[in-house]
XYZ file of C-alpha atoms in Angstrom:
677
model
C 32.188 228.198 -13.127
C 33.645 225.423 -10.999
C 32.127 222.051 -11.798
C 32.517 219.729 -8.848
C 30.902 216.538 -7.705
C 28.463 216.526 -4.809
C 29.222 214.015 -2.075
C 26.364 213.372 0.341
C 26.891 211.247 3.422
C 24.725 208.151 3.792
C 24.080 207.730 7.533
C 22.657 204.519 8.907
C 18.998 205.532 9.210
C 18.242 202.864 11.800
C 21.189 204.003 13.915
C 19.941 207.592 13.604
C 16.461 206.588 14.771
C 17.931 204.720 17.753
C 20.113 207.710 18.652
C 17.193 210.137 18.399
C 15.165 207.938 20.727
C 18.050 207.445 23.175
C 18.937 211.121 23.666
C 15.527 212.654 22.940
C 16.771 214.579 19.924
C 14.953 215.472 16.684
C 15.613 212.879 14.010
C 17.279 215.421 11.682
C 19.856 216.277 14.348
C 20.451 212.590 15.052
C 20.968 211.883 11.325
C 23.632 214.607 11.145
C 25.391 213.326 14.252
C 25.496 209.788 12.846
C 26.678 211.115 9.472
C 29.535 212.860 11.288
C 30.589 209.732 13.129
C 28.780 210.174 16.452
C 26.400 207.217 16.557
C 26.518 206.318 20.258
C 24.540 208.283 22.874
C 27.774 208.875 24.811
C 29.547 210.388 21.791
C 26.559 212.530 20.895
C 25.958 213.884 24.403
C 29.639 214.606 24.934
C 29.600 216.721 21.771
C 26.250 218.416 22.388
C 26.400 219.179 26.100
C 29.834 218.739 27.590
C 32.548 221.340 27.209
C 35.987 220.044 26.386
C 38.163 220.928 29.386
C 40.706 223.703 28.889
C 44.161 222.302 29.453
C 46.659 223.655 31.966
C 48.443 226.656 30.351
C 51.726 225.522 31.904
C 51.698 222.447 29.680
C 52.747 224.826 26.900
C 56.494 225.004 26.384
C 58.139 228.091 27.952
C 54.910 229.282 29.600
C 56.638 229.205 32.985
C 59.479 231.367 31.655
C 57.039 233.840 30.101
C 55.057 234.172 33.328
C 58.182 234.612 35.444
C 59.552 237.418 33.257
C 56.219 239.232 32.944
C 55.525 239.084 36.689
C 59.010 240.445 37.317
C 58.251 243.381 35.017
C 54.948 244.007 36.788
C 56.542 243.886 40.244
C 59.414 246.177 39.247
C 57.137 248.517 37.255
C 59.259 248.026 34.152
C 57.751 249.448 30.957
C 56.195 246.671 28.848
C 54.977 246.859 25.274
C 52.659 244.342 23.619
C 53.386 244.003 19.910
C 50.447 242.611 17.973
C 49.263 242.239 14.407
C 46.835 244.189 12.236
C 44.318 241.393 11.630
C 41.390 240.540 13.921
C 43.223 237.754 15.728
C 46.189 240.015 16.428
C 44.054 242.953 17.536
C 41.879 240.873 19.886
C 44.961 239.138 21.310
C 46.550 242.535 21.959
C 43.411 243.926 23.602
C 42.971 240.796 25.717
C 46.521 240.752 27.118
C 46.666 244.526 27.526
C 43.442 244.622 29.550
C 44.664 241.806 31.763
C 48.072 243.355 32.431
C 46.507 246.739 33.147
C 44.267 245.011 35.665
C 47.407 243.622 37.318
C 48.823 247.156 37.625
C 51.452 246.758 34.893
C 53.109 249.684 33.133
C 52.059 248.499 29.669
C 51.485 249.951 26.225
C 50.518 248.503 22.825
C 52.114 248.655 19.394
C 50.489 247.496 16.150
C 52.340 247.480 12.820
C 51.100 249.249 9.714
C 50.350 246.892 6.817
C 51.861 249.261 4.257
C 54.709 250.885 6.204
C 55.863 248.068 8.493
C 54.550 244.896 6.878
C 53.868 241.754 8.870
C 55.578 240.948 12.150
C 58.376 242.314 14.291
C 61.204 244.097 12.473
C 64.633 245.360 13.554
C 63.445 248.926 13.004
C 60.523 248.428 15.396
C 62.757 246.761 17.999
C 65.181 249.674 17.832
C 62.339 252.183 18.067
C 60.893 250.508 21.162
C 64.316 250.201 22.801
C 64.935 253.907 22.244
C 61.657 254.669 24.026
C 62.854 252.773 27.076
C 60.852 249.550 26.935
C 62.547 246.675 28.753
C 60.152 243.920 27.738
C 58.425 243.228 24.440
C 55.625 240.649 24.375
C 54.493 239.577 20.921
C 51.014 238.206 20.296
C 49.974 236.399 17.091
C 53.455 236.880 15.625
C 57.149 236.560 16.377
C 57.823 232.860 15.847
C 60.083 233.614 12.859
C 61.663 236.785 14.325
C 65.146 235.249 14.638
C 67.124 238.344 13.638
C 64.802 240.642 15.564
C 65.261 238.593 18.751
C 69.020 238.842 18.324
C 68.772 242.609 17.867
C 66.591 242.974 20.970
C 69.164 241.062 23.011
C 71.935 243.352 21.736
C 69.897 246.375 22.886
C 69.177 244.912 26.314
C 65.482 244.372 25.644
C 63.902 241.105 26.753
C 61.520 239.405 24.336
C 58.626 237.074 25.164
C 57.068 235.559 22.058
C 53.508 234.221 21.996
C 52.340 232.954 18.624
C 50.448 230.109 16.972
C 52.010 229.997 13.522
C 54.446 227.353 12.313
C 58.056 228.043 13.307
C 60.980 227.980 10.911
C 64.006 225.752 11.212
C 65.436 227.940 13.993
C 63.550 229.369 16.968
C 64.236 232.971 18.028
C 66.573 233.403 21.013
C 64.034 234.928 23.377
C 63.328 234.746 27.094
C 60.344 232.577 26.215
C 58.799 231.261 23.006
C 55.216 230.158 23.684
C 53.710 228.540 20.612
C 51.701 225.302 20.508
C 53.026 224.744 16.964
C 56.572 224.221 18.288
C 57.822 220.728 17.517
C 58.836 220.238 21.167
C 55.553 221.538 22.606
C 53.522 218.727 24.160
C 50.404 220.681 25.142
C 47.193 219.021 23.914
C 45.602 221.830 21.876
C 47.575 222.605 18.728
C 44.939 224.751 17.014
C 44.733 227.777 19.318
C 44.500 231.181 17.674
C 46.811 234.023 18.641
C 44.041 235.293 20.925
C 43.679 231.774 22.325
C 47.374 231.675 23.274
C 47.067 235.135 24.851
C 44.034 233.879 26.788
C 46.066 230.933 28.120
C 48.876 233.327 29.096
C 46.434 235.421 31.114
C 45.244 232.336 32.988
C 48.846 231.365 33.677
C 49.612 234.852 34.980
C 46.679 234.560 37.393
C 47.562 230.989 38.287
C 43.944 229.965 37.785
C 42.043 227.480 35.692
C 41.366 228.979 32.242
C 37.616 228.338 32.597
C 37.486 231.021 35.303
C 38.486 233.693 32.773
C 35.911 232.834 30.110
C 33.353 235.307 31.494
C 35.918 238.116 31.486
C 37.826 237.742 28.233
C 36.229 234.811 26.452
C 34.512 237.274 24.098
C 37.803 238.567 22.677
C 39.277 235.057 22.494
C 36.179 233.852 20.626
C 36.311 236.682 18.093
C 39.984 235.992 17.365
C 39.426 232.237 17.124
C 36.526 232.459 14.669
C 38.014 235.311 12.622
C 41.255 233.355 12.126
C 39.236 230.301 10.997
C 40.574 228.011 13.698
C 39.154 224.500 13.999
C 36.083 224.664 16.266
C 36.703 221.420 18.086
C 37.951 220.585 21.557
C 39.243 223.580 23.504
C 38.463 226.049 20.725
C 34.834 224.958 20.744
C 34.682 225.568 24.504
C 36.285 229.000 24.164
C 33.947 230.069 21.371
C 30.821 228.593 22.987
C 31.354 230.548 26.211
C 32.827 233.528 24.395
C 29.652 233.939 22.353
C 27.636 234.013 25.570
C 29.967 236.680 26.964
C 29.683 238.622 23.712
C 25.893 238.391 23.798
C 25.958 239.848 27.324
C 28.905 242.173 26.850
C 29.447 245.243 28.985
C 32.271 246.561 26.799
C 31.084 249.879 25.275
C 33.131 249.237 22.135
C 31.649 245.827 21.461
C 28.144 247.043 22.249
C 28.509 249.870 19.726
C 29.928 247.468 17.145
C 27.111 244.967 17.663
C 24.622 247.769 17.153
C 26.315 248.856 13.920
C 26.129 245.261 12.671
C 22.408 245.075 13.403
C 23.000 242.541 16.155
C 22.028 244.644 19.139
C 18.880 242.635 19.852
C 19.686 239.434 17.959
C 21.464 236.218 18.903
C 25.215 236.414 18.314
C 26.635 233.358 16.571
C 29.971 232.347 15.096
C 28.497 233.374 11.733
C 27.890 236.836 13.212
C 31.600 237.094 13.909
C 32.629 235.793 10.478
C 30.320 237.937 8.364
C 29.622 241.035 10.464
C 32.003 241.700 13.346
C 35.324 240.497 11.898
C 35.056 242.333 8.537
C 34.513 245.650 10.308
C 37.397 245.121 12.716
C 39.597 243.939 9.859
C 38.749 246.923 7.690
C 40.792 249.247 9.906
C 44.027 247.342 9.334
C 43.295 246.790 5.661
C 42.498 250.376 4.718
C 44.523 252.453 7.186
C 45.598 251.491 10.702
C 44.372 248.748 13.012
C 44.818 251.118 15.950
C 41.205 252.317 15.685
C 39.970 248.717 16.015
C 42.160 248.198 19.081
C 40.965 251.466 20.595
C 37.365 250.372 20.090
C 37.891 247.070 21.911
C 39.545 248.887 24.821
C 37.210 251.894 24.872
C 35.277 252.530 28.086
C 33.333 255.628 26.986
C 30.070 255.140 25.063
C 30.344 258.354 23.011
C 33.929 257.595 22.009
C 32.959 254.008 21.242
C 30.318 255.233 18.811
C 32.823 257.530 17.089
C 35.289 254.700 16.664
C 32.554 252.390 15.407
C 31.561 254.974 12.813
C 35.194 255.069 11.672
C 35.268 251.298 11.288
C 31.997 251.315 9.356
C 33.416 253.981 7.030
C 36.621 251.955 6.596
C 34.578 248.872 5.801
C 32.587 250.749 3.161
C 35.846 252.010 1.652
C 37.182 248.446 1.725
C 34.106 247.170 -0.093
C 34.382 249.913 -2.737
C 38.077 249.217 -3.320
C 37.369 245.497 -3.509
C 34.574 246.015 -6.043
C 36.745 248.285 -8.187
C 39.654 245.835 -8.286
C 37.273 242.932 -8.881
C 35.717 244.761 -11.835
C 39.143 245.563 -13.295
C 40.288 241.969 -12.867
C 37.164 240.651 -14.582
C 37.675 243.161 -17.408
C 41.276 241.971 -17.871
C 40.147 238.367 -18.173
C 37.261 239.240 -20.471
C 39.601 241.178 -22.789
C 41.873 238.150 -23.083
C 39.671 235.021 -22.742
C 42.715 232.744 -23.011
C 43.746 233.892 -19.538
C 40.530 232.470 -18.097
C 41.777 229.059 -19.212
C 45.024 229.379 -17.253
C 45.492 226.792 -14.526
C 46.725 229.601 -12.259
C 45.043 232.936 -12.908
C 47.265 236.004 -12.536
C 45.834 239.530 -12.682
C 47.628 242.786 -11.964
C 47.128 246.525 -12.046
C 48.530 249.831 -10.922
C 48.014 250.917 -7.324
C 45.548 248.244 -6.260
C 44.997 248.715 -2.537
C 47.282 246.104 -0.920
C 44.847 245.621 1.947
C 42.145 244.081 -0.237
C 43.937 242.153 -2.982
C 43.793 238.995 -0.868
C 40.011 239.299 -0.595
C 39.724 239.802 -4.359
C 41.895 236.724 -4.935
C 39.555 234.709 -2.696
C 36.499 235.888 -4.627
C 38.090 235.022 -7.948
C 38.965 231.562 -6.611
C 35.303 231.067 -5.702
C 34.254 232.146 -9.207
C 36.808 230.278 -11.309
C 37.591 227.346 -9.019
C 41.346 227.587 -9.560
C 44.340 229.288 -7.872
C 44.458 233.070 -8.266
C 47.143 235.676 -7.581
C 46.303 239.397 -7.598
C 49.245 241.806 -7.887
C 49.327 245.513 -7.056
C 52.009 247.370 -8.999
C 53.583 250.481 -7.509
C 56.752 252.190 -8.773
C 57.839 249.215 -10.841
C 57.362 246.562 -8.173
C 54.387 244.260 -7.781
C 53.174 242.941 -4.444
C 50.850 240.003 -4.804
C 48.484 237.988 -2.664
C 47.364 234.543 -3.760
C 44.727 232.041 -2.743
C 44.475 228.430 -3.840
C 42.113 225.468 -3.933
C 42.492 222.244 -1.930
C 44.837 219.912 -3.728
C 47.013 222.629 -5.308
C 50.029 223.752 -3.262
C 50.337 227.429 -4.112
C 53.462 227.944 -2.014
C 55.186 225.095 -3.855
C 54.159 226.606 -7.195
C 55.508 230.031 -6.246
C 58.704 228.503 -4.878
C 59.294 226.866 -8.262
C 59.304 230.372 -9.780
C 61.584 231.836 -7.117
C 64.185 233.036 -9.631
C 61.590 235.527 -10.946
C 60.650 236.861 -7.511
C 62.080 239.350 -5.037
C 60.410 237.769 -1.990
C 57.711 235.212 -1.269
C 56.166 233.279 1.582
C 53.008 231.586 2.784
C 51.577 228.087 2.721
C 49.659 225.680 0.497
C 46.395 227.642 0.305
C 47.582 231.240 0.671
C 50.800 233.008 -0.212
C 52.301 236.408 -0.867
C 55.049 237.571 -3.195
C 56.976 240.544 -4.547
C 58.082 240.730 -8.181
C 59.516 243.297 -10.572
C 56.815 244.596 -12.912
C 58.653 243.460 -16.042
C 58.751 239.870 -14.727
C 55.002 239.488 -14.205
C 54.191 238.020 -17.669
C 57.051 235.543 -17.272
C 55.735 234.651 -13.823
C 52.322 233.883 -15.284
C 53.910 231.598 -17.875
C 56.132 229.827 -15.339
C 53.298 229.235 -12.875
C 51.120 227.646 -15.528
C 53.948 225.485 -16.826
C 54.474 224.253 -13.266
C 50.742 223.579 -12.873
C 50.534 221.629 -16.133
C 53.595 219.586 -15.187
C 52.817 218.867 -11.533
C 48.999 218.778 -11.647
C 48.074 217.310 -15.061
C 44.446 216.686 -14.018
C 43.200 218.810 -11.144
C 39.673 217.954 -10.049
C 37.912 220.328 -7.696
C 37.267 218.797 -4.265
C 33.671 217.583 -3.949
C 30.995 219.615 -2.260
C 30.335 217.677 0.947
C 26.727 217.517 2.144
C 25.498 216.036 5.402
C 22.171 214.375 4.597
C 19.216 214.561 2.222
C 15.983 216.209 3.353
C 12.364 216.063 2.220
C 10.300 219.254 2.303
C 7.073 217.379 2.921
C 8.450 215.964 6.204
C 10.711 218.812 7.334
C 9.476 220.702 10.412
C 10.353 223.911 12.234
C 11.099 221.909 15.380
C 13.653 219.749 13.574
C 15.477 222.748 12.152
C 15.424 224.494 15.541
C 17.174 221.432 16.935
C 20.188 222.186 14.737
C 21.095 224.956 17.198
C 22.617 222.256 19.394
C 25.431 221.929 16.838
C 26.575 225.514 17.423
C 29.077 227.069 17.406
C 29.702 226.145 13.789
C 32.771 226.905 11.757
C 35.984 225.285 10.592
C 35.955 221.624 11.665
C 32.293 221.803 12.650
C 30.544 223.325 9.633
C 26.932 224.411 9.593
C 24.869 221.505 8.199
C 24.537 221.453 4.421
C 21.575 219.525 3.036
C 20.730 217.944 -0.295
C 17.273 218.727 -1.653
C 16.680 216.406 -4.594
C 14.386 216.798 -7.592
C 12.722 219.986 -6.400
C 10.393 221.924 -8.700
C 11.064 225.643 -9.188
C 7.663 227.281 -8.701
C 8.849 230.880 -8.737
C 11.903 233.118 -9.066
C 11.936 236.567 -7.433
C 14.482 239.416 -7.336
C 15.985 240.390 -3.970
C 17.986 243.469 -2.848
C 17.404 245.605 -5.926
C 17.916 242.584 -8.149
C 21.438 241.725 -6.938
C 20.228 238.376 -5.595
C 17.245 236.137 -6.168
C 14.916 233.930 -4.171
C 13.448 230.659 -5.370
C 10.230 228.970 -4.342
C 11.019 225.256 -4.335
C 8.431 222.493 -4.086
C 9.016 218.876 -3.287
C 5.977 216.676 -2.819
C 3.557 218.433 -0.503
C 6.149 220.825 0.966
C 7.634 224.071 -0.290
C 10.470 226.369 0.770
C 11.656 229.852 -0.098
C 15.440 229.823 -0.536
C 17.733 232.785 -1.153
C 20.462 232.492 -3.782
C 22.954 235.246 -3.015
C 25.210 236.655 -5.713
C 22.938 235.434 -8.515
C 20.371 237.774 -10.061
C 17.219 236.588 -11.820
C 18.873 237.359 -15.164
C 21.951 235.306 -14.254
C 19.955 232.250 -13.197
C 20.018 229.612 -15.970
C 16.970 227.874 -14.499
C 13.329 228.800 -14.971
C 9.967 228.174 -13.394
C 9.039 224.577 -14.092
C 12.624 223.253 -14.045
C 13.567 220.455 -11.681
C 16.776 220.928 -9.730
C 18.926 219.553 -6.962
C 19.866 222.163 -4.376
C 22.627 222.225 -1.767
C 21.079 224.327 0.994
C 21.422 225.467 4.563
C 18.297 225.791 6.691
C 17.197 228.331 9.267
C 14.112 229.743 10.979
C 12.682 233.219 10.641
C 9.755 234.828 12.408
C 6.996 235.398 9.864
C 3.538 236.893 10.235
C 2.165 233.486 11.122
C 4.961 232.512 13.494
C 8.244 230.677 12.883
C 8.814 229.647 9.267
C 11.430 227.584 7.469
C 13.924 229.403 5.281
C 16.731 228.190 3.036
C 19.912 229.518 1.542
C 21.216 227.951 -1.651
C 24.910 227.126 -1.756
C 24.858 225.480 -5.182
C 22.223 224.524 -7.739
C 22.246 221.971 -10.544
C 19.773 220.143 -12.814
C 18.076 217.268 -11.001
C 20.046 214.036 -11.092
C 23.194 215.443 -12.706
C 25.893 212.798 -12.045
C 29.435 213.226 -10.764
C 30.929 212.377 -14.168
C 30.327 215.952 -15.325
C 32.932 217.206 -12.835
C 35.416 214.504 -13.876
C 35.032 215.271 -17.582
C 35.265 219.026 -16.989
C 38.556 218.457 -15.149
C 39.763 216.183 -17.948
C 38.983 218.795 -20.604
C 40.711 221.497 -18.543
C 43.790 219.280 -18.285
C 43.896 218.736 -22.052
C 43.383 222.433 -22.692
C 46.500 223.133 -20.652
C 48.780 220.699 -22.394
C 48.398 217.506 -20.373
C 48.927 214.349 -22.403
C 45.835 212.135 -22.400
C 45.336 208.537 -23.429
C 43.480 207.842 -26.681
C 40.413 206.731 -24.726
C 40.406 209.988 -22.748
C 40.696 212.092 -25.907
C 37.722 210.244 -27.405
C 35.692 211.256 -24.353
C 36.360 214.877 -25.331
C 36.040 214.715 -29.129
C 32.546 215.858 -30.202
C 30.687 214.708 -33.294
C 29.441 217.276 -35.790
C 25.787 216.636 -34.842
C 26.486 217.543 -31.193
C 28.184 220.807 -32.147
C 25.282 221.687 -34.483
C 22.762 221.039 -31.701
C 24.855 223.140 -29.334
C 25.009 225.982 -31.861
C 21.219 225.942 -32.251
C 20.846 226.229 -28.473
C 23.164 229.224 -28.593
C 21.017 230.788 -31.331
C 17.991 230.424 -29.042
C 19.837 232.094 -26.143
C 19.837 228.922 -24.033
C 23.527 228.688 -23.129
C 24.577 230.640 -20.040
C 28.359 231.062 -19.922
C 28.360 231.229 -16.116
C 26.722 227.823 -15.667
C 26.757 225.171 -18.380
C 25.198 222.449 -16.236
C 21.732 222.795 -17.829
C 23.412 222.193 -21.199
C 25.227 219.132 -19.829
C 21.914 217.761 -18.576
C 20.066 218.434 -21.834
C 22.714 217.055 -24.207
C 23.772 214.213 -21.926
C 26.127 214.295 -18.899
C 28.343 211.761 -20.695
C 28.965 214.500 -23.306
C 30.241 217.113 -20.815
C 33.800 217.069 -22.161
C 32.567 217.091 -25.755
C 30.288 220.072 -25.053
C 33.199 222.037 -23.577
C 35.347 221.121 -26.580
C 32.554 222.125 -28.964
C 32.113 225.510 -27.293
C 35.856 226.098 -27.460
C 35.888 225.180 -31.158
C 32.993 227.506 -31.980
C 34.736 230.308 -30.107
C 38.096 229.675 -31.784
C 36.460 229.847 -35.215
C 34.769 233.137 -34.349
C 31.283 231.650 -34.743
C 30.167 232.481 -31.197
C 31.117 234.919 -28.449
C 30.113 235.657 -24.898
C 27.781 238.651 -24.576
C 26.547 240.257 -21.369
C 23.005 241.540 -20.966
C 21.623 242.636 -17.620
C 24.474 240.919 -15.803
C 23.829 237.604 -17.568
C 26.645 236.249 -19.731
C 25.442 234.078 -22.597
C 26.985 232.600 -25.679
C 25.682 234.357 -28.792
C 26.198 233.681 -32.527
C 28.486 235.916 -34.570
C 27.651 236.833 -38.172
C 30.264 235.454 -40.565
C 30.745 235.959 -44.297
C 31.470 232.351 -45.204
C 31.079 228.848 -43.907
C 33.686 227.402 -41.591
C 35.023 223.876 -41.369
C 34.243 222.986 -37.759
C 37.061 220.518 -37.505
C 39.627 223.102 -38.549
C 39.348 224.495 -35.019
C 42.692 224.055 -33.179
C 41.084 222.292 -30.216
C 39.450 219.637 -32.421
C 42.559 219.118 -34.535
C 44.529 218.598 -31.323
C 41.988 216.065 -30.047
C 42.114 214.163 -33.346
C 45.926 214.132 -33.474
């Protein structure tokens, strides 16, 4: 488990009360606004009510050239092809621009690459294929900014290229008719965080010569889906696009979107940015991950209800297949790590297997990062070559780490938090070793970023009206997260299984108030807390309609023993650093070196079945938070000596004693000898 400090903001309560009174807002909303730096009525109202204006599309570099060439193609009825991408942003951008050009009477078609056959982005082979079919203009959406060779090849074949993208360019821009990308160094447009669909939306407004706001009712829904799915920052223009796009989505007349909303169970429910992230986007993405993104594009463009339902059923089936493949790879990865526990202690976790579906290894890497709190790379091996997808944690530059191992790789690319690579199968063990040597050298002590919480709440004063007022913060997402609250010193009054035992729900009491809070991904057996324990909970809040009207509901993000201090996270990071070869000062080693009495007490807790391997925080609290590093060292010593092992029962992983024939000298354990050296 990742042990990280909790960092709760401390808003000026008097300023919050003044703000609540000035703008007529619930106090809880005002406290969050002040905590996020909006303490004046003007700042608060601008955020809550006013839409950030959408800037003139022609402020984007080369937009005038793009519009001129596209309008020429429309007027002369030249065949145009839109080349997109297989993710949600690329598919929505393609659908958005295609619909608009068709409405202008253009002779236009679409082309989406195959993840497995074509890979990402425009290739020479695709350019040649499109040229052979007679296309005179290629417009890229959500890709193309690095297509330097491909642009040169298009020019040789007499095909004009208009690039629209939002990714970072390389050192050289492609030689195209126009390169529209707010990430260009010489682009002076105000919004630098547009998604691929957002850039396509601006292009449509430029083609019409109208203010972008006038198009929000017509294609804001697609722009919003692309923006949220690609995790763009929901501030400024993006917030305006998503806010109005959600309204358009809620009132959509597109048969494809209506069928998809129905399949997600959202037909009669409010559509939020969370709906896109957790329901709509995964289903649209599943097509490109498991087979071809064409079915997702067809759904967005579909105008027939029966056909829309067929396509939706295909996406649902693809999503189920994606989930099954993800679960299988996840189980195999966990089995690999369990079979060789030393690999769980790696600073960078590397897992690999034969024929893992390449469309889901990135998702599995993300899930493993959430579980282990460290960078993870998952590699699918096919015919002697491994293709990997990696995800990282804030503070660890994964691209830099992979670059340092470039001599072992065939290809690689990406950025600090996500990267991809190709490697010969025989080089994978060496890659694991090299990555971890780099991590130990460049990141000797890597602390997990703190969990940031907005404000504390009290259950005995919390009301439905206050929580309903949080709706004014929507749309929430990257840059404007849903509020996360700290509930301190709450008593667990009950623990109940949910969804056939896969999750659990806790009844929490604090003073005269109580709250039912769901804890997803944790079964009753896996929960190391019991009725009667006092805990701190990081929770989100919402309202549901109960038998007696609207009721408060919570969702637990993280749970810990009440009052557990931040030093546990620091000591856990320190122990991890030592475990991976970092040189520590004598004082730091003493913080990690346990006394015999502590190890004996720990062993007795293990004998009683009180030490959950998935969450050691209750042990830290019981034996003293100042002993966190010593507890981790003691557990490692007991494991190294073969005195304890991790056993799984009913999904719960606990440390259990191992029968041994003779007594062991505790301090003969390698970890303790190293700490004493």
